[in-house]
mmCIF file of C-alpha atoms and ligand atoms in Angstrom:
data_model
loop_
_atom_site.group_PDB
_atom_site.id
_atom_site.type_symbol
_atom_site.label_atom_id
_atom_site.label_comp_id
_atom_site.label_asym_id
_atom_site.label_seq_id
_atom_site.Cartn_x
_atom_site.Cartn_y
_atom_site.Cartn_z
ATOM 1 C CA UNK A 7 27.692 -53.499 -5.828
ATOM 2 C CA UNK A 8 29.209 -50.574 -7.256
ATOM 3 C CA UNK A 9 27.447 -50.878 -10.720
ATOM 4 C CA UNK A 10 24.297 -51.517 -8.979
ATOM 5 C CA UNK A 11 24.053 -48.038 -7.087
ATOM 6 C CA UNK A 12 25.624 -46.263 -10.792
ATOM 7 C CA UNK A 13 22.905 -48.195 -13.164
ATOM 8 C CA UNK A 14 19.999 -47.111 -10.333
ATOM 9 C CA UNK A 15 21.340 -43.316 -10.648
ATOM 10 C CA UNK A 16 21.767 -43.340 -14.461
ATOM 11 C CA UNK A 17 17.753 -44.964 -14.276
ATOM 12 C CA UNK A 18 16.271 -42.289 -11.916
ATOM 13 C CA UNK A 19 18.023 -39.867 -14.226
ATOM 14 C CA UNK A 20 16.408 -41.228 -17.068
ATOM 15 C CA UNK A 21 12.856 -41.069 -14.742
ATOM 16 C CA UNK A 22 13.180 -37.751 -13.880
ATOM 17 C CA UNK A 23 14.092 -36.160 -17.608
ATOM 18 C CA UNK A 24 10.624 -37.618 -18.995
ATOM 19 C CA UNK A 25 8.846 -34.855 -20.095
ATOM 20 C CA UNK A 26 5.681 -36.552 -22.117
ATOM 21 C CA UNK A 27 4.025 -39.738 -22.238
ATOM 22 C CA UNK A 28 6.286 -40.880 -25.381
ATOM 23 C CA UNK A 29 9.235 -40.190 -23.910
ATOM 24 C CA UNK A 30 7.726 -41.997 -20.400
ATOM 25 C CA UNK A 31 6.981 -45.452 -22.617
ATOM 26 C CA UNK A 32 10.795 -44.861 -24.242
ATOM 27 C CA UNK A 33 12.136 -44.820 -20.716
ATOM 28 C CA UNK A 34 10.232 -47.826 -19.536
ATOM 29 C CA UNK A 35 10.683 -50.119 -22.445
ATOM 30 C CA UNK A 36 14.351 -48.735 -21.644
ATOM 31 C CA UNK A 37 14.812 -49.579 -17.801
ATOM 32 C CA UNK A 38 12.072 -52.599 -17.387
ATOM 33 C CA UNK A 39 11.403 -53.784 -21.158
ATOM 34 C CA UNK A 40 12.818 -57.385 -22.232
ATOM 35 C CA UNK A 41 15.917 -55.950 -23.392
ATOM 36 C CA UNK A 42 16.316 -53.553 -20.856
ATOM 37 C CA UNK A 43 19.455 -53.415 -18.445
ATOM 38 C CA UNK A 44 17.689 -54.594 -15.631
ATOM 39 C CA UNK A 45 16.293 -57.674 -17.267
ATOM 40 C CA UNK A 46 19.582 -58.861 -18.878
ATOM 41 C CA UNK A 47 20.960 -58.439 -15.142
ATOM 42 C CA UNK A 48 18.626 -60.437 -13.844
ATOM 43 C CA UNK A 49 18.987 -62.857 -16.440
ATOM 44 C CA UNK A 50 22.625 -62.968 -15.907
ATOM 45 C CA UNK A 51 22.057 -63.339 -12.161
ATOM 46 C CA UNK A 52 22.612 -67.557 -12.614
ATOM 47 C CA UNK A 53 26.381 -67.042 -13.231
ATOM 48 C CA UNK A 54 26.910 -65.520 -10.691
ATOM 49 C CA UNK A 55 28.440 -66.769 -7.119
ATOM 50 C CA UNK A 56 26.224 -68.813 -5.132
ATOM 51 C CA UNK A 57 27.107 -66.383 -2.421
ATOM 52 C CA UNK A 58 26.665 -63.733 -3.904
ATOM 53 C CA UNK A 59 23.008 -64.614 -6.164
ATOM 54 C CA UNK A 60 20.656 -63.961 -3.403
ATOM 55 C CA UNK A 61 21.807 -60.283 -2.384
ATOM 56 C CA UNK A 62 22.210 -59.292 -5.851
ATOM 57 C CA UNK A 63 19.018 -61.144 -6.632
ATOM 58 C CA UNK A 64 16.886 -59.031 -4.090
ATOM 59 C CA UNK A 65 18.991 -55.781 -4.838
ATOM 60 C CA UNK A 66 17.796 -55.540 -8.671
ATOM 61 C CA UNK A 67 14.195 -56.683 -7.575
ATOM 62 C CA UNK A 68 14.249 -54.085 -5.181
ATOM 63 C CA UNK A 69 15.294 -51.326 -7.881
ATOM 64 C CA UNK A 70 12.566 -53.211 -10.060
ATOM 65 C CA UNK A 71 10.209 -52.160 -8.185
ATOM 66 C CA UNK A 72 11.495 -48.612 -7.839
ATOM 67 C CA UNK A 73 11.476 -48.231 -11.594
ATOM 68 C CA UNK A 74 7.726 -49.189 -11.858
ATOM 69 C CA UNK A 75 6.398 -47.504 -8.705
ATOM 70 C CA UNK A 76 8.102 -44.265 -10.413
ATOM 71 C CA UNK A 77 7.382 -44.502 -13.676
ATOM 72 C CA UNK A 78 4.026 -44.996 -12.267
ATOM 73 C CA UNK A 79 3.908 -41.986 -10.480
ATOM 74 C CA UNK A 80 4.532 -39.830 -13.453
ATOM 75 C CA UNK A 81 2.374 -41.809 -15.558
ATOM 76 C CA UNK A 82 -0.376 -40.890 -12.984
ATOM 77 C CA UNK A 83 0.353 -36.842 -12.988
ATOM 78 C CA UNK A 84 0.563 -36.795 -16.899
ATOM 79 C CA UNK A 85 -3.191 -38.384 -17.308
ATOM 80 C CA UNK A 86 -4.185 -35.912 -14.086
ATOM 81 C CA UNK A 87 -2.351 -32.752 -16.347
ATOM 82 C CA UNK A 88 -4.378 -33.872 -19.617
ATOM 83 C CA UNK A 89 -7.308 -34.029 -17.886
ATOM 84 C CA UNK A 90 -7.419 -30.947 -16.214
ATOM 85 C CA UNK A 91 -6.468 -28.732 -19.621
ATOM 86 C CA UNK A 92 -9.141 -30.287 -21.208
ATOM 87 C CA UNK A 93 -11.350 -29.227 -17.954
ATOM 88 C CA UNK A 94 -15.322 -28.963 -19.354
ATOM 89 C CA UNK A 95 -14.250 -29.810 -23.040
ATOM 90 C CA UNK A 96 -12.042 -26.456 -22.954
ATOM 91 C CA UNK A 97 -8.289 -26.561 -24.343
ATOM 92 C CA UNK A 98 -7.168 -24.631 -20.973
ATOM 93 C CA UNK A 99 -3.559 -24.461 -23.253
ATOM 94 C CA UNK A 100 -5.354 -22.274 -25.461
ATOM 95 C CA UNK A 101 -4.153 -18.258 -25.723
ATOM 96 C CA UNK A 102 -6.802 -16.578 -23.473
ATOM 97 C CA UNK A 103 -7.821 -13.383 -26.106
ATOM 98 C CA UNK A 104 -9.544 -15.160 -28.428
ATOM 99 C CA UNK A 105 -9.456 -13.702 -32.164
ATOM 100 C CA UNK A 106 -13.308 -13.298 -31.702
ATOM 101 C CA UNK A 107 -14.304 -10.105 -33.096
ATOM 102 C CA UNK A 108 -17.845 -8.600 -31.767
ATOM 103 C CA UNK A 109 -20.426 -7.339 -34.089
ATOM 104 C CA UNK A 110 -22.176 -3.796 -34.045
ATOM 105 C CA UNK A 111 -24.914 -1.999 -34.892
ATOM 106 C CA UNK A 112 -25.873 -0.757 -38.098
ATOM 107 C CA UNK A 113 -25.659 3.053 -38.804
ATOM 108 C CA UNK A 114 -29.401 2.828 -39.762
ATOM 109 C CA UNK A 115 -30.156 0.860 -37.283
ATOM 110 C CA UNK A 116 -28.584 3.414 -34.558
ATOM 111 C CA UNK A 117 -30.431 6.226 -36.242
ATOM 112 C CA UNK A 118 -33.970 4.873 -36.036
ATOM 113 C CA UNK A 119 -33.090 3.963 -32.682
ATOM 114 C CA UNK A 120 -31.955 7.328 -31.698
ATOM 115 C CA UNK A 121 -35.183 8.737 -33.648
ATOM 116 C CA UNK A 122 -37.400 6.490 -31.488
ATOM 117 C CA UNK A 123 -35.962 7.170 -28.825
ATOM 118 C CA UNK A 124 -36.855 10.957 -28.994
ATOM 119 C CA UNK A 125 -40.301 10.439 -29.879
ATOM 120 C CA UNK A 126 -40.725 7.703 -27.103
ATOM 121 C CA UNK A 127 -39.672 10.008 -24.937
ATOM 122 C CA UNK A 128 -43.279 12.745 -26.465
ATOM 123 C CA UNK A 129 -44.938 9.863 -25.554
ATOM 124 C CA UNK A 130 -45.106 8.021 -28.844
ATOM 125 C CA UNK A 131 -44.867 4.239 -29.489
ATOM 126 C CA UNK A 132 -43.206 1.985 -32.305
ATOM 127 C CA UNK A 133 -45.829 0.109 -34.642
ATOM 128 C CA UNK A 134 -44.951 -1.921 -37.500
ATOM 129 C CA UNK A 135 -46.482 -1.863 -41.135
ATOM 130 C CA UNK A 136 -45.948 -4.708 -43.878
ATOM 131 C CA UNK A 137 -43.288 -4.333 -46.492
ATOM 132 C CA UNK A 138 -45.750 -6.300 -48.992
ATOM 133 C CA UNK A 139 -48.455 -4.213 -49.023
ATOM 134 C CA UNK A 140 -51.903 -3.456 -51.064
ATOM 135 C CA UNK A 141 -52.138 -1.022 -53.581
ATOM 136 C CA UNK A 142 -55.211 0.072 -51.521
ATOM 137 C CA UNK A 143 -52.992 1.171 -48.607
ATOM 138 C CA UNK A 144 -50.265 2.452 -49.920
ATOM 139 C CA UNK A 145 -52.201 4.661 -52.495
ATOM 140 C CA UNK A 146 -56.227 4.714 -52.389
ATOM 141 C CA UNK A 147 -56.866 4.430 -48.783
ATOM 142 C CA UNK A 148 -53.984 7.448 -48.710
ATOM 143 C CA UNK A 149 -56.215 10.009 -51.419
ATOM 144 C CA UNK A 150 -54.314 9.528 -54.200
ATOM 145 C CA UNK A 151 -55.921 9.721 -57.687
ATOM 146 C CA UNK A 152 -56.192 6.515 -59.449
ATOM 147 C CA UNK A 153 -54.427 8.147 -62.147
ATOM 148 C CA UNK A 154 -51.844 9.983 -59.636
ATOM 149 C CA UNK A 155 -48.196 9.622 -61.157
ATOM 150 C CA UNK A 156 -46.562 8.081 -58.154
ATOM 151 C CA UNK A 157 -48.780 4.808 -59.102
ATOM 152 C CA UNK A 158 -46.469 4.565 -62.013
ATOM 153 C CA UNK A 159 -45.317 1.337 -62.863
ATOM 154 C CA UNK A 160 -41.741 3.243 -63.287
ATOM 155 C CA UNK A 161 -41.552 3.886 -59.314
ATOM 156 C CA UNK A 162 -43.606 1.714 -57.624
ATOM 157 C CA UNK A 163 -42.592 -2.117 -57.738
ATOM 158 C CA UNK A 164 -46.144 -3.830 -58.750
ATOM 159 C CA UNK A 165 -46.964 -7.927 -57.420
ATOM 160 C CA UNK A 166 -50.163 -8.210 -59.582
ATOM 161 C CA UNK A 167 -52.638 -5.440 -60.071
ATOM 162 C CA UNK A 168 -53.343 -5.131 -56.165
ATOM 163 C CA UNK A 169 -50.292 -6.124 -54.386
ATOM 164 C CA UNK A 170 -46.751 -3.914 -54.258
ATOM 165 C CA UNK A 171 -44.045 -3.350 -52.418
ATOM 166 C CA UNK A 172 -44.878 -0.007 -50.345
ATOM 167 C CA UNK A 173 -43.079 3.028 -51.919
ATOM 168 C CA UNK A 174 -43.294 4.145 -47.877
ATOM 169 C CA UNK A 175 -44.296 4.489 -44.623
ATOM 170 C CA UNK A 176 -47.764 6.326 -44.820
ATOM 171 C CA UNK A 177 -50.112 3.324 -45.658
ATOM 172 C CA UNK A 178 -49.228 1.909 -41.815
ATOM 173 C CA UNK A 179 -51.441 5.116 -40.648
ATOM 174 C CA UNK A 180 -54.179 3.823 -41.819
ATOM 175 C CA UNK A 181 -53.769 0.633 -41.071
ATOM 176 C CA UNK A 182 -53.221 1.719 -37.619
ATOM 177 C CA UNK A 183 -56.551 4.063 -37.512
ATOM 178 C CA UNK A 184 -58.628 0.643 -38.791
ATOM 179 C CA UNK A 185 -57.164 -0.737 -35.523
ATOM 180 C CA UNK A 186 -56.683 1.813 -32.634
ATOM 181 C CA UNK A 187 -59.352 4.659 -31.363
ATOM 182 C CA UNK A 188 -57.777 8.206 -30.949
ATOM 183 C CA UNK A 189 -56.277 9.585 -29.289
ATOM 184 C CA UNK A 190 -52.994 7.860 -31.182
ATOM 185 C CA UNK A 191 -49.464 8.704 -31.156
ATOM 186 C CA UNK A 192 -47.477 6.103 -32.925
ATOM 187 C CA UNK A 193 -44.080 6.103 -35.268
ATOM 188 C CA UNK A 194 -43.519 3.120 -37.823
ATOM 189 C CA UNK A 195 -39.928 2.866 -38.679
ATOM 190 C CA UNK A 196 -39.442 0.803 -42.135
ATOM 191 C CA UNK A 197 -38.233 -0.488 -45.113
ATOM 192 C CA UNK A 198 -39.661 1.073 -48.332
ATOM 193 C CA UNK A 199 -39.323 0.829 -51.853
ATOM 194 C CA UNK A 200 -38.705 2.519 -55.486
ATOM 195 C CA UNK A 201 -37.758 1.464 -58.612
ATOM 196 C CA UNK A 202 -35.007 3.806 -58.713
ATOM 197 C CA UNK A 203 -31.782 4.264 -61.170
ATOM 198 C CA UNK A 204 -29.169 3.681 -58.716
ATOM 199 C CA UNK A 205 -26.803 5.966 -57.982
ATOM 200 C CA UNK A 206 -24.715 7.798 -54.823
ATOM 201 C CA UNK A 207 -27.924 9.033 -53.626
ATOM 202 C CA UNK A 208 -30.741 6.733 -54.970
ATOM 203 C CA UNK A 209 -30.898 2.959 -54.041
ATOM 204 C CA UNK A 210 -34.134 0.765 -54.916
ATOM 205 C CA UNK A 211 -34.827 0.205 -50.853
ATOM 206 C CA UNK A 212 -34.502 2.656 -48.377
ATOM 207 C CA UNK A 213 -35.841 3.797 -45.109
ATOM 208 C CA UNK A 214 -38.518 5.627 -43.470
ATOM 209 C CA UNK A 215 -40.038 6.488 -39.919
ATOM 210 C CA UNK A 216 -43.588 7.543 -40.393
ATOM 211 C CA UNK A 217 -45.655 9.353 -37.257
ATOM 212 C CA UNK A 218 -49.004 9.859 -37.067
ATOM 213 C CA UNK A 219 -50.615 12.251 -34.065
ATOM 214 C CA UNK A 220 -54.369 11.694 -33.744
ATOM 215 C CA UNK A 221 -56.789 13.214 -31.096
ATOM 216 C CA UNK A 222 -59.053 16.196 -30.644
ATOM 217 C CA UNK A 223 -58.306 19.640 -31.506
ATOM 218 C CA UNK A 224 -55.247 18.860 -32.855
ATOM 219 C CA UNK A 225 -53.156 21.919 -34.713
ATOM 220 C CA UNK A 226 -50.774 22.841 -37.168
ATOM 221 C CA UNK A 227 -48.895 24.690 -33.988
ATOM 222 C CA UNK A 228 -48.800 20.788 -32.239
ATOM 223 C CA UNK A 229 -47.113 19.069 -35.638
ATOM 224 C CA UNK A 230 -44.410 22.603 -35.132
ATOM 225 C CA UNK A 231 -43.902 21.896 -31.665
ATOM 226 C CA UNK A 232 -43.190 17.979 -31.789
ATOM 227 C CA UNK A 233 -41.142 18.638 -34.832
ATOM 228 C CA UNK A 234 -39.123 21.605 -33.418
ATOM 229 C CA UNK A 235 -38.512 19.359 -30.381
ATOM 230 C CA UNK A 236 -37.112 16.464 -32.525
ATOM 231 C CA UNK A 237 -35.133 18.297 -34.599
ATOM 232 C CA UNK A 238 -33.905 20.127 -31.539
ATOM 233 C CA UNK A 239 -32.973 16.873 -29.698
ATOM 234 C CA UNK A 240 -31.584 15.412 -32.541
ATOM 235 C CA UNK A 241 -29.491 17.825 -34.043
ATOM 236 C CA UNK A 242 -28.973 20.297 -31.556
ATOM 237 C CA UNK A 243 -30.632 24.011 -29.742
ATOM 238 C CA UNK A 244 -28.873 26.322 -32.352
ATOM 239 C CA UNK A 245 -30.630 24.529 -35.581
ATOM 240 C CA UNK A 246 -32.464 26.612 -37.860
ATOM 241 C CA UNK A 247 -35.782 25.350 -39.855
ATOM 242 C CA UNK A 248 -38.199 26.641 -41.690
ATOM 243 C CA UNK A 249 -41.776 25.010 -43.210
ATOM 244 C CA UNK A 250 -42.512 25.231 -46.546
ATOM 245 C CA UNK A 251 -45.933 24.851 -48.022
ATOM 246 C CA UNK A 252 -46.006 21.831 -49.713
ATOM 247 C CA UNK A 253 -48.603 19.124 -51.360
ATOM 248 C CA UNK A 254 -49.259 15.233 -50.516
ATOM 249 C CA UNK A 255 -52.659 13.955 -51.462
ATOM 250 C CA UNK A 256 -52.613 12.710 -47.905
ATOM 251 C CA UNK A 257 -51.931 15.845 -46.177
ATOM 252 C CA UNK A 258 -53.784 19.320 -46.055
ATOM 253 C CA UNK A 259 -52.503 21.741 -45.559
ATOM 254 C CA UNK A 260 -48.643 19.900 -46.352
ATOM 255 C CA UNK A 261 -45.256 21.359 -45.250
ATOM 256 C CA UNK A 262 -41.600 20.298 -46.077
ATOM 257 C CA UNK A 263 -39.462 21.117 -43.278
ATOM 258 C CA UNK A 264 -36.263 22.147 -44.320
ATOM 259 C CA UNK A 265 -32.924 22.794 -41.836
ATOM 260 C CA UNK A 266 -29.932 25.011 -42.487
ATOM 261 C CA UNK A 267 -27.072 22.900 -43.396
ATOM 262 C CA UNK A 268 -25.190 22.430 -41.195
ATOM 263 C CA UNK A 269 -22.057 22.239 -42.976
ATOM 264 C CA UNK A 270 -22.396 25.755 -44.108
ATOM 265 C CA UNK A 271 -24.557 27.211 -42.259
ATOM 266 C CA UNK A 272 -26.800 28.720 -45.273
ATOM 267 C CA UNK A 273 -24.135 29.805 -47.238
ATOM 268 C CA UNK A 274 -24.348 27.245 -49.972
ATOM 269 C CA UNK A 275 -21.978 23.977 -50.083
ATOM 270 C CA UNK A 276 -21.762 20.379 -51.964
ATOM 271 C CA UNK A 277 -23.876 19.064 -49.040
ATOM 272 C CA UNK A 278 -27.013 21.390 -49.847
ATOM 273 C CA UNK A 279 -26.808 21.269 -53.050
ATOM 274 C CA UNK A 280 -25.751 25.152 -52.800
ATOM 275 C CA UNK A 281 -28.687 25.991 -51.391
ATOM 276 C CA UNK A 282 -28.341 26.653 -48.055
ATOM 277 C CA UNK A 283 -31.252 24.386 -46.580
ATOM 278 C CA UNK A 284 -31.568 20.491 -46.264
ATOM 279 C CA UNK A 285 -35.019 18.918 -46.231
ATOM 280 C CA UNK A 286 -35.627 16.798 -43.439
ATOM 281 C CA UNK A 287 -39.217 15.771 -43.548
ATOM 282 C CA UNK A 288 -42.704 15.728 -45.172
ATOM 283 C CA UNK A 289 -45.580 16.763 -42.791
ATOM 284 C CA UNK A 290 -49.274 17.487 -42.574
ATOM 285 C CA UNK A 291 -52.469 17.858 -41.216
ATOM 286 C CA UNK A 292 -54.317 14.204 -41.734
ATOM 287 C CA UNK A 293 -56.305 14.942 -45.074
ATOM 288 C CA UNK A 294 -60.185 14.472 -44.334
ATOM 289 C CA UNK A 295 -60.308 11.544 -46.467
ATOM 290 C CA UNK A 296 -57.599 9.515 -44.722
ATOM 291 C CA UNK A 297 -59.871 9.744 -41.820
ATOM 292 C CA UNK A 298 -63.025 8.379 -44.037
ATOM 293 C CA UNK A 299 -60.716 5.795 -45.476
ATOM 294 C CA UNK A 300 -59.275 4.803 -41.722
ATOM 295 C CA UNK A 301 -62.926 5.023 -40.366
ATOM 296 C CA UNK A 302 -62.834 8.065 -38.119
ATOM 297 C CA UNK A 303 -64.873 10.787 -37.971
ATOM 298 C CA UNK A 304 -63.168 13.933 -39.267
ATOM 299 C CA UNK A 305 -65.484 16.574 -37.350
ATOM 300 C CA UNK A 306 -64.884 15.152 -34.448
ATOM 301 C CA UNK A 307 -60.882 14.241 -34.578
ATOM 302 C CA UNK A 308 -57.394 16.005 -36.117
ATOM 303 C CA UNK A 309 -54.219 14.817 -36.812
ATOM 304 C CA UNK A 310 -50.631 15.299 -38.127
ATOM 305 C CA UNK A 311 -48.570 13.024 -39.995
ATOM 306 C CA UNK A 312 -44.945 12.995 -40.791
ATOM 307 C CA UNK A 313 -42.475 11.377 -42.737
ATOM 308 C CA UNK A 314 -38.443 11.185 -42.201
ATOM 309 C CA UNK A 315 -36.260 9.694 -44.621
ATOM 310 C CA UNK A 316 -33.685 7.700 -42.395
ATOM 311 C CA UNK A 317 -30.601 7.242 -44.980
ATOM 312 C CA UNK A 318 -30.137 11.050 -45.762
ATOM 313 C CA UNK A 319 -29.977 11.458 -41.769
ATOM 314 C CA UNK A 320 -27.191 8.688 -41.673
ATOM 315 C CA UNK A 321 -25.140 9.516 -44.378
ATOM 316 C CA UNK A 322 -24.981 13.530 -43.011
ATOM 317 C CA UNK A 323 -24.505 12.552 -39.154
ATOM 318 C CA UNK A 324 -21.368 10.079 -40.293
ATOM 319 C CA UNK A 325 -20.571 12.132 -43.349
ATOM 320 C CA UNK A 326 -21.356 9.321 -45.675
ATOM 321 C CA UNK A 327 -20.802 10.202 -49.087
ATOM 322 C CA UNK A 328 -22.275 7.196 -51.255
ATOM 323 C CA UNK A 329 -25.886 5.768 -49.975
ATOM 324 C CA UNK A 330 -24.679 2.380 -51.267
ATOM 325 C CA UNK A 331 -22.434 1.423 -48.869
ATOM 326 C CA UNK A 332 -25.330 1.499 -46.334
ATOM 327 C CA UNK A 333 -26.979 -1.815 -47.937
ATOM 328 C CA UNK A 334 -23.711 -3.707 -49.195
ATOM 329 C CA UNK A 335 -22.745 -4.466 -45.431
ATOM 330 C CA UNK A 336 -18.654 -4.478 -46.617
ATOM 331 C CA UNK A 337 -17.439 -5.498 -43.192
ATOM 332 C CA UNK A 338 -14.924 -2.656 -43.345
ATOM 333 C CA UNK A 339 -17.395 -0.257 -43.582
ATOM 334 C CA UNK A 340 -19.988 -1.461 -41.060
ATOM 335 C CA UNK A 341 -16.809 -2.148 -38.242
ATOM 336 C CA UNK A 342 -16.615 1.881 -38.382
ATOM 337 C CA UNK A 343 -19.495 2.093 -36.334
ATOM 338 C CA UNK A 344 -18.417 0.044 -33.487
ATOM 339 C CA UNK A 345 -18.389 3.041 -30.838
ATOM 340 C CA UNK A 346 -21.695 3.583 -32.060
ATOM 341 C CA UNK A 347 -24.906 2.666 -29.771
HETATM 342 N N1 DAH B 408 -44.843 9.520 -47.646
HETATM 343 C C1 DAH B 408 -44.116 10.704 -48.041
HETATM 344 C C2 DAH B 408 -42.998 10.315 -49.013
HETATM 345 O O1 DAH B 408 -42.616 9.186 -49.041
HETATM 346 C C3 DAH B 408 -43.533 11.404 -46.847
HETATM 347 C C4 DAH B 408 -44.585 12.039 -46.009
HETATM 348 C C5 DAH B 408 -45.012 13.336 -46.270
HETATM 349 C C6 DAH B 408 -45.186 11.329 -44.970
HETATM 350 C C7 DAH B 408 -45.970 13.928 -45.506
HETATM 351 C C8 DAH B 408 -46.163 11.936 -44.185
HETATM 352 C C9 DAH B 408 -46.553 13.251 -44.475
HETATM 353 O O2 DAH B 408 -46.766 11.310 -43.168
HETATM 354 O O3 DAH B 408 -47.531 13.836 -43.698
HETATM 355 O O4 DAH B 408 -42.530 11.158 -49.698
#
């Protein structure tokens, strides 16, 4: 019985080096298939001894039966193992980082945020204006001439006679004043438009937050304070500005507020243009006809207005030096801004 208890070793061997369900079918067909060792044993068992049939007989049934209870064992655990990596339809094999990489903001995006969030804070709220808009809003309802230059066909982007893409923000006040009774507070971040040449500073579509202040006895001294607060907020309790009288048809009296650049701090550099000052904003007392055109009674209310453009502020807080790559979204500039809110 020697080569009995040697075949049964060399077999559980084989059993216990499977590794995968091939090699598990390899090593069946090997020990239990028609050719296998065990079979041609058992076939041979007829020449054997009559004495000695019967205990061989049961001996190689026995390891039979070893073989498949085995093999079945391990055929068991491999299905259990392939089940449980693909637990809920995941590949649990899989590397756990996965090359996923997450998305940000956009620079402009974070600015108007940040802006909002400022005048939020002066108790202000966001408003939205269309982007398609009627040459009545964006220019007549706003007191500008019918023969005013800005209605151009060279700047502003015409539909048909009436309809345009706004050249920017101010036509939402008075869509707002048709809608809302003073007192109003409201800023309308936005999209605008200009049929500009393009170049590192001019792009066709651009950004704007408008405000608008409404309510009684409102001063020139209020549209200083709320500006002076954003600017300090924004940029900081040691900036410099100064207002400039100014004119919008919309507006009276206007102002441009300028700020000392800060990259020189007034003495004259590539980023003011050697002047000394940056312009942040156009501002104003809401022009008497605005109200008429908006439906509210001058004598009785005053305003201010104001108008930011957003892309200037973006390209000097990240030191941007080309406006263009703000609307290409090249992933490898837009990943820059990850640590960005
Ligand atoms: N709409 C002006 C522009 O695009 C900016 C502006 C100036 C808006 C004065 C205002 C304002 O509300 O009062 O140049």
């Amino acid at each position: 019985m020697e080569w009995l208890t040697e075949m049964r070793e060399n077999g559980l061997a084989l059993i216990a080096e499977i590794d995968s369900i091939d090699s598990l079918e390899q090593v069946r067909v090997e020990l239990l298939g028609r050719k296998g060792k065990l079979t041609t044993q058992l076939r041979g068992l007829k020449d054997l001894p009559d004495d000695e049939r019967p205990k061989a007989g049961a001996a190689l049934n026995k390891l039979r039966q070893e073989y498949e209870v085995l093999i079945e064992e391990r055929k068991t655990s491999f299905a259990a193992q392939k089940e449980a990596t693909l637990a809920d339809g995941c590949d649990l094999t899989l590397p756990s980082v996965a090359p996923v990489t997450p998305g940000n903001r956009h620079p402009l995006t974070s600015v108007i945020n940040e802006i909002c969030d400022i005048f939020y804070g002066m108790g202000f709220s966001r408003e939205d204006g269309p982007d398609v808009e009627l040459d009545y809003y964006n220019f007549t309802a706003l007191n500008f001439p019918d023969d005013h230059p800005a209605r151009d066909i060279q700047d502003t982007f015409y539909i048909n006679d009436k309809v345009l893409l706004r050249t920017q923000t101010s036509p939402a006040q008075v869509r707002i004043m048709e809608q809302q009774t003073p007192p109003l507070a409201v800023i309308v971040p936005g999209r605008v438009y200009r049929n500009e040449a393009l170049d590192a500073s001019h792009v066709a579509e651009f950004f704007q937050i408008e405000g608008l202040y409404v309510g009684k006895d409102v001063s020139l001294a209020d549209l200083k304070t709320t500006v002076l607060q954003f600017v300090t907020q924004f940029y900081g309790d040691d900036v410099i500005t100064r207002f400039r009288p100014h004119f919008f048809p919309f507006t009276e009296p206007s102002v441009e507020v300028d700020m000392q650049c800060m990259a020189c701090h007034g003495d004259g550099c590539n980023v003011c243009g050697k002047t000394g000052w940056l312009e942040i904003m156009g501002a104003g007392m809401v022009h008497p006809n605005v109200f008429k055109a908006a439906g509210y009674d001058s004598d009785k209310y005053t305003g201010f207005a104001f108008g930011l453009g957003i892309d200037r502020i973006a390209m000097l807080k990240h030191a941007i030096k080309d406006i263009r790559y703000l609307y290409e979204n090249d992933l490898r500039f837009l990943s820059q801004f990850r640590s960005v809110r």
